[in-house]
mmCIF file of the C-alpha atoms, coordinates in Angstrom:
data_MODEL
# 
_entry.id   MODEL 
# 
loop_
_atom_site.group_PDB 
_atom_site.id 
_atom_site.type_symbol 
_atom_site.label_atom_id 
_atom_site.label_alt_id 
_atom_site.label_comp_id 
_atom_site.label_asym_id 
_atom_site.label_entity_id 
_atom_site.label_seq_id 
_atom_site.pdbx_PDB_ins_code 
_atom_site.Cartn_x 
_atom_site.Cartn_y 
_atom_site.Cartn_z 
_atom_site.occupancy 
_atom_site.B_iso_or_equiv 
_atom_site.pdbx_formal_charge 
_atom_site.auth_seq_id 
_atom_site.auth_comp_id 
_atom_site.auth_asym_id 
_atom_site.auth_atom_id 
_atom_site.pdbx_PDB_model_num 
ATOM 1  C CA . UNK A 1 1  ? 9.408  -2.749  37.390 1.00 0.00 ? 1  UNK A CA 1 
ATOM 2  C CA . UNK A 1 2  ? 8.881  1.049   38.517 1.00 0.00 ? 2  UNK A CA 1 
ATOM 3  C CA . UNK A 1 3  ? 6.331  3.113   39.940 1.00 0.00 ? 3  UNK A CA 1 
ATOM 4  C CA . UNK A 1 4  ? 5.683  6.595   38.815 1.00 0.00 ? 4  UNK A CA 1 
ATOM 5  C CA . UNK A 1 5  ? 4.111  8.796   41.355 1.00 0.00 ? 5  UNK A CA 1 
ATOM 6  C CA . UNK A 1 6  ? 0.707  9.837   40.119 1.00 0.00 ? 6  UNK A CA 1 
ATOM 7  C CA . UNK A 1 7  ? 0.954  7.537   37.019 1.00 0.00 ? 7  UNK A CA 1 
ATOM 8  C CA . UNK A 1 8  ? 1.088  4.133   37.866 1.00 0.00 ? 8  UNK A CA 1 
ATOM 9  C CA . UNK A 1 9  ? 3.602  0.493   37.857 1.00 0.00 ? 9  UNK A CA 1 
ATOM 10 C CA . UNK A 1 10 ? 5.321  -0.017  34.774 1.00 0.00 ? 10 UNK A CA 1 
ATOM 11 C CA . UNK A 1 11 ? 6.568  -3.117  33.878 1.00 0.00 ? 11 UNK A CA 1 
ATOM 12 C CA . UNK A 1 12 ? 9.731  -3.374  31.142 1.00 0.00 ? 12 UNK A CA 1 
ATOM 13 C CA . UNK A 1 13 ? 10.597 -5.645  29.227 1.00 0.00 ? 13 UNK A CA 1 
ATOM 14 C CA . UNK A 1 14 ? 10.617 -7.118  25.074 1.00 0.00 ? 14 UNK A CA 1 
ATOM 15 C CA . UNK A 1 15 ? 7.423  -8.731  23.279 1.00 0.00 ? 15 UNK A CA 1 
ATOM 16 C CA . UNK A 1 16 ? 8.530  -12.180 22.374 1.00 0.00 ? 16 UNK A CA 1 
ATOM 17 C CA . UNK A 1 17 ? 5.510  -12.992 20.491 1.00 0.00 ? 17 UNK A CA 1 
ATOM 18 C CA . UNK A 1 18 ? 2.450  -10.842 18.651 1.00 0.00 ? 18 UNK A CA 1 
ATOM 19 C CA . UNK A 1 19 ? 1.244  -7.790  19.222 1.00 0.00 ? 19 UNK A CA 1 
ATOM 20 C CA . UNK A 1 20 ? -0.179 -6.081  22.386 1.00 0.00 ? 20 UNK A CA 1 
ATOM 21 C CA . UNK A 1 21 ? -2.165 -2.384  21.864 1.00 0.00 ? 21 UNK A CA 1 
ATOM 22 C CA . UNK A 1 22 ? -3.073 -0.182  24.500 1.00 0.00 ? 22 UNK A CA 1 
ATOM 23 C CA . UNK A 1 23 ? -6.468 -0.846  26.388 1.00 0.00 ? 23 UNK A CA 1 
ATOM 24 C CA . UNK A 1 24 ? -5.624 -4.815  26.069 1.00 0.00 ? 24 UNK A CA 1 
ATOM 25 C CA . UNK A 1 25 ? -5.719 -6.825  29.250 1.00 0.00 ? 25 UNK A CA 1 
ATOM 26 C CA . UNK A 1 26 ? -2.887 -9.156  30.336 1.00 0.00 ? 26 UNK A CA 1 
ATOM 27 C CA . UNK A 1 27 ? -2.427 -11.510 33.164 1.00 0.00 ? 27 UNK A CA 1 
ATOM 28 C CA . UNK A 1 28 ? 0.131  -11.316 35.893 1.00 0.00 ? 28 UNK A CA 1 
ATOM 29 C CA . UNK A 1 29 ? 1.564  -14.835 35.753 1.00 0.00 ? 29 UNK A CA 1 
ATOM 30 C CA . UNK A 1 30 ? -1.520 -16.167 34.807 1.00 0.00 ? 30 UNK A CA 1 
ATOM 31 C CA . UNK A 1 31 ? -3.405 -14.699 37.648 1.00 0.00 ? 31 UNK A CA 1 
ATOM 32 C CA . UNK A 1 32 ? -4.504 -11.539 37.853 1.00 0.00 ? 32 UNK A CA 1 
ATOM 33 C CA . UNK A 1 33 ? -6.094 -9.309  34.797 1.00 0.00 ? 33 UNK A CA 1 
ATOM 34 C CA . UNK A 1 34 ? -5.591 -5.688  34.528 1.00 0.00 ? 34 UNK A CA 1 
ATOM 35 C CA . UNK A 1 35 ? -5.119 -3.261  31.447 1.00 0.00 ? 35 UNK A CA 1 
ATOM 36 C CA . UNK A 1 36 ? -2.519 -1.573  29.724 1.00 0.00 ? 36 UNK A CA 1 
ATOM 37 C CA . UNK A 1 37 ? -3.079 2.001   30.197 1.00 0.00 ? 37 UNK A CA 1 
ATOM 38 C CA . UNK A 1 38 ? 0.002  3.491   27.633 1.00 0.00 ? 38 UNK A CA 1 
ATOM 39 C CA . UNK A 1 39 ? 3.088  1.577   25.901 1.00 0.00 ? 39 UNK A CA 1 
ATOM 40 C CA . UNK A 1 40 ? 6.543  3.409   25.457 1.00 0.00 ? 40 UNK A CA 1 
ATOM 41 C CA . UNK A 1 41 ? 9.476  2.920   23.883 1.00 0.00 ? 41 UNK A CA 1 
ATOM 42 C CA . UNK A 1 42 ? 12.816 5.154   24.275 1.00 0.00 ? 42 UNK A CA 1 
ATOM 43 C CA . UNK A 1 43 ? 10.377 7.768   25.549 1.00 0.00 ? 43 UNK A CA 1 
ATOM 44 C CA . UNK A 1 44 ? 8.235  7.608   22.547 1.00 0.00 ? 44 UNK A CA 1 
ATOM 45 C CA . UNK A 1 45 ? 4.420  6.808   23.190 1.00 0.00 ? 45 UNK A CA 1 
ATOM 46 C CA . UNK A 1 46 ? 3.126  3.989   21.422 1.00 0.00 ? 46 UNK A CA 1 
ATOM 47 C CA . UNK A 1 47 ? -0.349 2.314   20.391 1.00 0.00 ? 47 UNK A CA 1 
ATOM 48 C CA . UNK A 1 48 ? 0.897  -0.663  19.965 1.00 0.00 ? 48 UNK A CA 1 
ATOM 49 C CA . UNK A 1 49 ? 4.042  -3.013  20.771 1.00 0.00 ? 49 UNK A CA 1 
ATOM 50 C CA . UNK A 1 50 ? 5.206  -5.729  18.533 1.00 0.00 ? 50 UNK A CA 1 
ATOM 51 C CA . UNK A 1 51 ? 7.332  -8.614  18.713 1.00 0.00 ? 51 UNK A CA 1 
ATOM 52 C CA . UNK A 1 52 ? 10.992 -8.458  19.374 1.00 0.00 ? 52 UNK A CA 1 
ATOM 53 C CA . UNK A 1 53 ? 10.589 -4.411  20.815 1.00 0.00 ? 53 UNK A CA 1 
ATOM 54 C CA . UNK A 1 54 ? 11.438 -3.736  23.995 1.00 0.00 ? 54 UNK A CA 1 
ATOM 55 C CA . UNK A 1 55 ? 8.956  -1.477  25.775 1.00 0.00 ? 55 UNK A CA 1 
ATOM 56 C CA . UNK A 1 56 ? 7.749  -0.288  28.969 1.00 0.00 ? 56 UNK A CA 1 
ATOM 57 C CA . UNK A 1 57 ? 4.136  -0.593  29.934 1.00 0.00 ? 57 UNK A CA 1 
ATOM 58 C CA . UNK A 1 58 ? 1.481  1.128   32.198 1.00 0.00 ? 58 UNK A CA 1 
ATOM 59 C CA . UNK A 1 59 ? -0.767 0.467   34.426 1.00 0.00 ? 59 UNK A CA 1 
ATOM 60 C CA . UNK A 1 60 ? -2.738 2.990   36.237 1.00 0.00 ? 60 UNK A CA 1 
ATOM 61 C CA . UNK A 1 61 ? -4.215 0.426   38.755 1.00 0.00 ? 61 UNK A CA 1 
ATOM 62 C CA . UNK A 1 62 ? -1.318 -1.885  40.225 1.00 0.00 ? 62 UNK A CA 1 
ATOM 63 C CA . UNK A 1 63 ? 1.278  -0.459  42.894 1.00 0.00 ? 63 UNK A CA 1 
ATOM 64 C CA . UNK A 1 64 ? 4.813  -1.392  43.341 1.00 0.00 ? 64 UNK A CA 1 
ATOM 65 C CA . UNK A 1 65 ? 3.949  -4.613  45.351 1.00 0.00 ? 65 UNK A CA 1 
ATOM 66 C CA . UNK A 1 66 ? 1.516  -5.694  42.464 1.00 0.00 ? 66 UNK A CA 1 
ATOM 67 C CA . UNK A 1 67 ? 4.427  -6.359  40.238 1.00 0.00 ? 67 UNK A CA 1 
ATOM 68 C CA . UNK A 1 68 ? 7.845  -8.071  40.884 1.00 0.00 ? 68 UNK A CA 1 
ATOM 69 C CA . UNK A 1 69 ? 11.259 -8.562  38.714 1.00 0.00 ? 69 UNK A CA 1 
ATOM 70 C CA . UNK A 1 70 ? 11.156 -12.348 36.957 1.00 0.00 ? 70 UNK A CA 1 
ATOM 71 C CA . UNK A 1 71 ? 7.036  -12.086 35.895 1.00 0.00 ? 71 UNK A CA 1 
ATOM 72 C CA . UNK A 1 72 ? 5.407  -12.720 33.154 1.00 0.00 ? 72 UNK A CA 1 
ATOM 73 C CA . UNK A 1 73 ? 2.495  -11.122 31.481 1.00 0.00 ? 73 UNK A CA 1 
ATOM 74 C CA . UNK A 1 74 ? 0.433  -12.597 28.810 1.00 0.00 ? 74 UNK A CA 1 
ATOM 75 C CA . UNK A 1 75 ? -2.130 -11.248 26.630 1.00 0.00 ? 75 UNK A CA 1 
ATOM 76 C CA . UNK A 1 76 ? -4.613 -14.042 24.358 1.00 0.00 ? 76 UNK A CA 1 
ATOM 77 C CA . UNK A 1 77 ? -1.803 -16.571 24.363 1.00 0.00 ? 77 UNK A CA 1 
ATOM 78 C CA . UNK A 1 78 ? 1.241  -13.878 23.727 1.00 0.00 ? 78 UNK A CA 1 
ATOM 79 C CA . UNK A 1 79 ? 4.036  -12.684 26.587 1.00 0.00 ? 79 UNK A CA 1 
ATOM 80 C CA . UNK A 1 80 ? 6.179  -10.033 27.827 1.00 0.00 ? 80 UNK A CA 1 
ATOM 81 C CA . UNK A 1 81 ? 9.445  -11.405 29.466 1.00 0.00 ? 81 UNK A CA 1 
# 
């Protein structure tokens, strides 16, 4: 997990199941909701992120404290690990 000044936290790490699309909502260990604001890969924007890729994504609304190395976000029953 990173911040980028003026952007937002991004969290990295690979899809292991589905599909997750910009403008979804996932939960921060099962907690907290927010949305994904943009998905990238290798510096390529994405509009969606499937299973097995390894991507980084945005959100506009956490901070560096919101997010911590080891969490898990899921998304209708899918994660990011």
């Amino acid at each position: 997990m990173f911040v980028i000044r003026n952007r937002g936290a991004v969290a990295t790490g690979r899809v292991e199941y589905g599909q997750l699309n910009v403008g979804d909502e996932v939960r921060i260990n099962d907690g907290r909701t927010v949305k994904v604001d943009a998905i990238e890969a290798f510096r390529k924007k994405l509009d969606t992120a499937r299973e097995g890729e390894m991507v980084g994504l945005l959100f506009k609304k956490l901070t560096k404290d919101d997010l911590a190395a080891g969490d898990v976000l899921t998304s209708t029953g899918y994660f990011l690990a």
